[in-house]
Coordinates of C-alpha atoms in Angstrom, one line a residue:
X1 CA -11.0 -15.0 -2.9
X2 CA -11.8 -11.7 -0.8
X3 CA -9.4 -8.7 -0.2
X4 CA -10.1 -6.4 2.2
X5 CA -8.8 -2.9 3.1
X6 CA -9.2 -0.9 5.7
X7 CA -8.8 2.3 7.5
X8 CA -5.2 1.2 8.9
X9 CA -3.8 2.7 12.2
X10 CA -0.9 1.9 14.1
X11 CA -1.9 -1.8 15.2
X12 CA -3.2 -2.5 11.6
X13 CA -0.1 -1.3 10.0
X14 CA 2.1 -4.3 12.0
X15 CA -0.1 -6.7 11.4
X16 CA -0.1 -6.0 7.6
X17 CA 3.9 -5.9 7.8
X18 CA 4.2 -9.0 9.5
X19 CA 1.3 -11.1 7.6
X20 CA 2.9 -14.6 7.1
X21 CA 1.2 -15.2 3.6
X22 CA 4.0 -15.9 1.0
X23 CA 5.5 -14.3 -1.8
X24 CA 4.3 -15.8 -5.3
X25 CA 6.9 -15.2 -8.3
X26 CA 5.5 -14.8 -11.6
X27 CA 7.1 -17.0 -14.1
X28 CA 8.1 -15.7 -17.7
X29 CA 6.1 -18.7 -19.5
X30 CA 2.8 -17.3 -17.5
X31 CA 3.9 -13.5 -17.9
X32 CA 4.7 -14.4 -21.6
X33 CA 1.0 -15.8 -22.3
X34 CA -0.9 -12.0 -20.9
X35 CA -1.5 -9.3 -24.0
X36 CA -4.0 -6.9 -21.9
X37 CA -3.4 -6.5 -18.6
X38 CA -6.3 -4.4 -16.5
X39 CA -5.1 -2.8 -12.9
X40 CA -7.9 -2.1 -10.8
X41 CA -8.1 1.1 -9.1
X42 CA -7.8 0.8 -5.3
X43 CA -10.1 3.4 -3.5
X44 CA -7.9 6.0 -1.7
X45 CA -6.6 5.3 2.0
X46 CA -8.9 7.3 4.4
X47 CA -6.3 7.4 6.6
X48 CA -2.7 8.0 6.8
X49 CA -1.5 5.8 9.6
X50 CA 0.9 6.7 12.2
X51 CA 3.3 4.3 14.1
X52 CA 6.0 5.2 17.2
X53 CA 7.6 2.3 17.6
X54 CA 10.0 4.8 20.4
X55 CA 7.2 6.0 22.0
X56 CA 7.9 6.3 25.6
X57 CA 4.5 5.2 26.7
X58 CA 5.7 1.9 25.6
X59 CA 7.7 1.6 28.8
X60 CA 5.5 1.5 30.8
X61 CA 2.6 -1.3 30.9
X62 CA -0.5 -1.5 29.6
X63 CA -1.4 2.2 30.6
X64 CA 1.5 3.4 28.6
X65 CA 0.8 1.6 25.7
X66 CA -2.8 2.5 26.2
X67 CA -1.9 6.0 26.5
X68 CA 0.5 5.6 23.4
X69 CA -1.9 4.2 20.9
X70 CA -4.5 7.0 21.9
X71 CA -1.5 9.4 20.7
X72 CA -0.8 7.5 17.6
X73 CA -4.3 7.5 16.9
X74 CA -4.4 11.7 17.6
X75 CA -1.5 12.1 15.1
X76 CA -2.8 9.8 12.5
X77 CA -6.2 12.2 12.4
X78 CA -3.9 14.8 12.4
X79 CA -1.9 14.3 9.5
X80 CA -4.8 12.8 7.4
X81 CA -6.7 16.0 7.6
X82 CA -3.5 18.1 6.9
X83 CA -3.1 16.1 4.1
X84 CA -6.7 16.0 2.7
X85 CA -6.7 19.9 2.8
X86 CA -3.6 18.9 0.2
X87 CA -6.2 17.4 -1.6
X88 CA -3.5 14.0 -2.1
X89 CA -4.7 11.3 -3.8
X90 CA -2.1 8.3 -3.5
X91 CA -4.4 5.3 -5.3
X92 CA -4.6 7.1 -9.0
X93 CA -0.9 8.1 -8.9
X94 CA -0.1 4.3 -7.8
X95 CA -2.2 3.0 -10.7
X96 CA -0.9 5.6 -13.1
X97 CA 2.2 4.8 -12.4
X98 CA 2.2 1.0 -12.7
X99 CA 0.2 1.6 -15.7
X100 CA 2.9 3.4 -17.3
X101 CA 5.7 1.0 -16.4
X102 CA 3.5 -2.1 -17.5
X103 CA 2.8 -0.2 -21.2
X104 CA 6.3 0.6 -21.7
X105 CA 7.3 -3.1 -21.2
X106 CA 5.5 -4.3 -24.1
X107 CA 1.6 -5.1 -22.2
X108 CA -1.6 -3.8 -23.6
X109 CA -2.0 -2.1 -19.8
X110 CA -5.5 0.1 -18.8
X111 CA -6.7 1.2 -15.5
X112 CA -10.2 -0.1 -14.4
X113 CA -12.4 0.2 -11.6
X114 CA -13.4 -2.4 -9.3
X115 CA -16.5 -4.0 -7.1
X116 CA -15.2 -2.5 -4.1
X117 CA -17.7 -2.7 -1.5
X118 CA -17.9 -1.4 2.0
X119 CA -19.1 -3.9 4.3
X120 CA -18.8 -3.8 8.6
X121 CA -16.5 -0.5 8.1
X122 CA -14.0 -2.4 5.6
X123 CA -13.7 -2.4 2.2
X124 CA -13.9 -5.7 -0.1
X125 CA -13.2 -7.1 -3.3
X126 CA -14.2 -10.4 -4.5
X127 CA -12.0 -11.8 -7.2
X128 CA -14.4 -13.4 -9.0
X129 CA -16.7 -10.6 -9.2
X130 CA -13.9 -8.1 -11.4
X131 CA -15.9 -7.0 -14.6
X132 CA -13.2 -7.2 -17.3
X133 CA -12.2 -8.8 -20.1
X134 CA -8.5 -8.1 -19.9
X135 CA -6.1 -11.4 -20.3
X136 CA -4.7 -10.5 -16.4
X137 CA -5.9 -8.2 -13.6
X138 CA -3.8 -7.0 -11.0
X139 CA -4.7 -5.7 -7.4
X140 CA -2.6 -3.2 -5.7
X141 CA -3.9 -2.4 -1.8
X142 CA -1.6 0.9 -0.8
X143 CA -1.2 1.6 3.0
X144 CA 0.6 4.8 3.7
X145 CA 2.2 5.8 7.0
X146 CA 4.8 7.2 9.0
X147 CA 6.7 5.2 11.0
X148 CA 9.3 5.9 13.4
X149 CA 11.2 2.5 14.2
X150 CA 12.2 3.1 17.3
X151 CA 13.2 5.7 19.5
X152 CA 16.2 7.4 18.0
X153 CA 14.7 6.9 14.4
X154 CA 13.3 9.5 12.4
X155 CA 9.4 9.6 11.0
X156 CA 10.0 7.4 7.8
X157 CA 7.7 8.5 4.8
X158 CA 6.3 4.5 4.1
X159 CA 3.9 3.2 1.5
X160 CA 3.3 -0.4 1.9
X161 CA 1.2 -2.2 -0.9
X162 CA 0.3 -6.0 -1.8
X163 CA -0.1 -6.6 -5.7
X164 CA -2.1 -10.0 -6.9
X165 CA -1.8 -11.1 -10.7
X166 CA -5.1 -12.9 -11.7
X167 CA -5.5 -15.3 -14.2
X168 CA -7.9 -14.8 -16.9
X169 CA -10.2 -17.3 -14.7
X170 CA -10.0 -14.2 -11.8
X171 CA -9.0 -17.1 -9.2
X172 CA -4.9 -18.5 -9.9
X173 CA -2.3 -16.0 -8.9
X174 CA -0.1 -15.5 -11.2
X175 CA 1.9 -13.0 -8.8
X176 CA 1.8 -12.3 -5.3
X177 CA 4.4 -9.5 -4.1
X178 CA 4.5 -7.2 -1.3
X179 CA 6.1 -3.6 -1.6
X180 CA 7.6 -1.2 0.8
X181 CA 9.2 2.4 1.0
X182 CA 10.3 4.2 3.5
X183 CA 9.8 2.0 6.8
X184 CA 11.2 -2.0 6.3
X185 CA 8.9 -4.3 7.2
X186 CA 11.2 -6.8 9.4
X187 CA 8.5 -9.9 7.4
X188 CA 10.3 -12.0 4.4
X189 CA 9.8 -11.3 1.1
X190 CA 9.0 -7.3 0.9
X191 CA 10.5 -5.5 -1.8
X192 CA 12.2 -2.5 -0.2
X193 CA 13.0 1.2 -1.5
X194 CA 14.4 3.4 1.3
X195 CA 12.7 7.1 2.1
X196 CA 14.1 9.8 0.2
X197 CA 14.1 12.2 2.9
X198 CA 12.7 11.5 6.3
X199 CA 11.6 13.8 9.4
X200 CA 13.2 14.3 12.9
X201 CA 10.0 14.6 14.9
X202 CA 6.3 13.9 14.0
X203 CA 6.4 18.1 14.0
X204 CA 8.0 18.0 11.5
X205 CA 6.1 16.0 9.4
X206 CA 3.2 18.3 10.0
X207 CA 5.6 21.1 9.6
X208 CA 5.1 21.8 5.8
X209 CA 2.1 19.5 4.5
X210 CA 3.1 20.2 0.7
X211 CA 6.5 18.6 1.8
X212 CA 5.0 15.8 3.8
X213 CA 2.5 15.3 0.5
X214 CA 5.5 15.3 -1.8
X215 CA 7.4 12.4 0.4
X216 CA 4.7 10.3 0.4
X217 CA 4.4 10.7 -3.5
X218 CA 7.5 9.8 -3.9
X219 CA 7.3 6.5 -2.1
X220 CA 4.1 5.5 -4.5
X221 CA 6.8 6.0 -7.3
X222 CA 9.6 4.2 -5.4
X223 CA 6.6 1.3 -4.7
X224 CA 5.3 1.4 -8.3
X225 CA 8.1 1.0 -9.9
X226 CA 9.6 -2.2 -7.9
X227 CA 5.5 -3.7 -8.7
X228 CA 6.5 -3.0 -12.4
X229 CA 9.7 -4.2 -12.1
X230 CA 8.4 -8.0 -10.8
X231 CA 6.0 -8.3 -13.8
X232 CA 9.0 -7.1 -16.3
X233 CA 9.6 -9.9 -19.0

């Protein structure tokens, strides 16, 4: 099995919301059997992506929608440099978090890196190549955004992240679940926490980038703690 993550713009962010692969629900009888449970630590998004579903270049042909995805792209570089000088780091507090939840349900639950591997501009992991000796290892791929649905909608603060469950064999999935906060993917099967606070214009997300940081945080919170709460038992 490969997983692959990537810098995720606009377009990348749909296709990840409306990928057709399906939900798998871990069972208590397999949860029941796993004593340590390693989650490996996703490297950090390089970008945060930027989606106008309202944009009014969309209107208007393939020009407009050419001239709207070079706008999206502008805004994405935008607010991922505004929030690098923020120095945010979204992978560590997602891990953290879903560390803590797991540990406080009753698994032996560490943090562990990963063979990640960069490879045509895209980052991989094989399965079967995961160095650990943990009973279960679990994969969490974040995507963070803001998405504005559509044209009277406000810039929702989103984190969108898959999570696999491994078998000790590194190859059955125990779990498959896919997370969102903020934006709603319109796919079956996401788990959905909405924003806490959201922002009228994309000026006002770059407005206060502590304040744009701090929504985005709180969506790896919202995200983490639905992850934790399908692996309860």
């Amino acid at each position: 099995m490969l997983w692959c993550l990537r810098a995720v713009g606009a377009a990348a962010l749909i296709l990840f919301a409306g990928c057709s692969v399906p939900r798998v629900e871990a069972t208590q009888g397999s949860l029941g059997k796993i004593g340590t449970l390693a989650v490996i630590i996703p490297p950090e998004p390089k970008t945060i992506g930027v989606a106008d579903f309202g944009h009014p270049g969309m209107a208007f042909g393939l020009i407009g929608g050419m001239a709207a995805s070079a706008d999206m792209k502008a805004k994405q570089d935008r607010v991922t440099a505004a929030l690098k000088s923020e120095k945010l780091e979204l992978s560590p507090l997602l891990v953290d978090r879903v560390v803590a939840g797991l540990a406080a349900g009753g698994y032996k639950a560490r943090a562990e890196t990963g063979p990640w591997r960069e490879i045509d501009g895209k980052l991989q992991l094989r399965y079967e190549e995961i160095q650990s000796d943990a009973d279960a290892v679990l994969v969490l791929v974040p995507n963070p955004a803001f998405m504005s649905p559509n044209l009277a909608s406000d810039f929702l603060p989103t984190m969108l992240v898959t999570a696999v469950l491994l078998d000790k064999d590194r190859k059955t999935q125990l779990y498959r679940g896919f997370h969102a906060s903020g934006w709603k993917p319109t796919g079956d099967g996401w788990r959905h926490t909405p924003a806490k606070v959201t922002f009228p214009t994309f000026d006002a997300v770059m407005q206060s980038p502590p304040a744009t940081a701090i929504a985005l945080k709180d969506g790896t919170d919202a995200v983490a703690a639905t992850v934790v709460a399908d692996l309860r038992r």
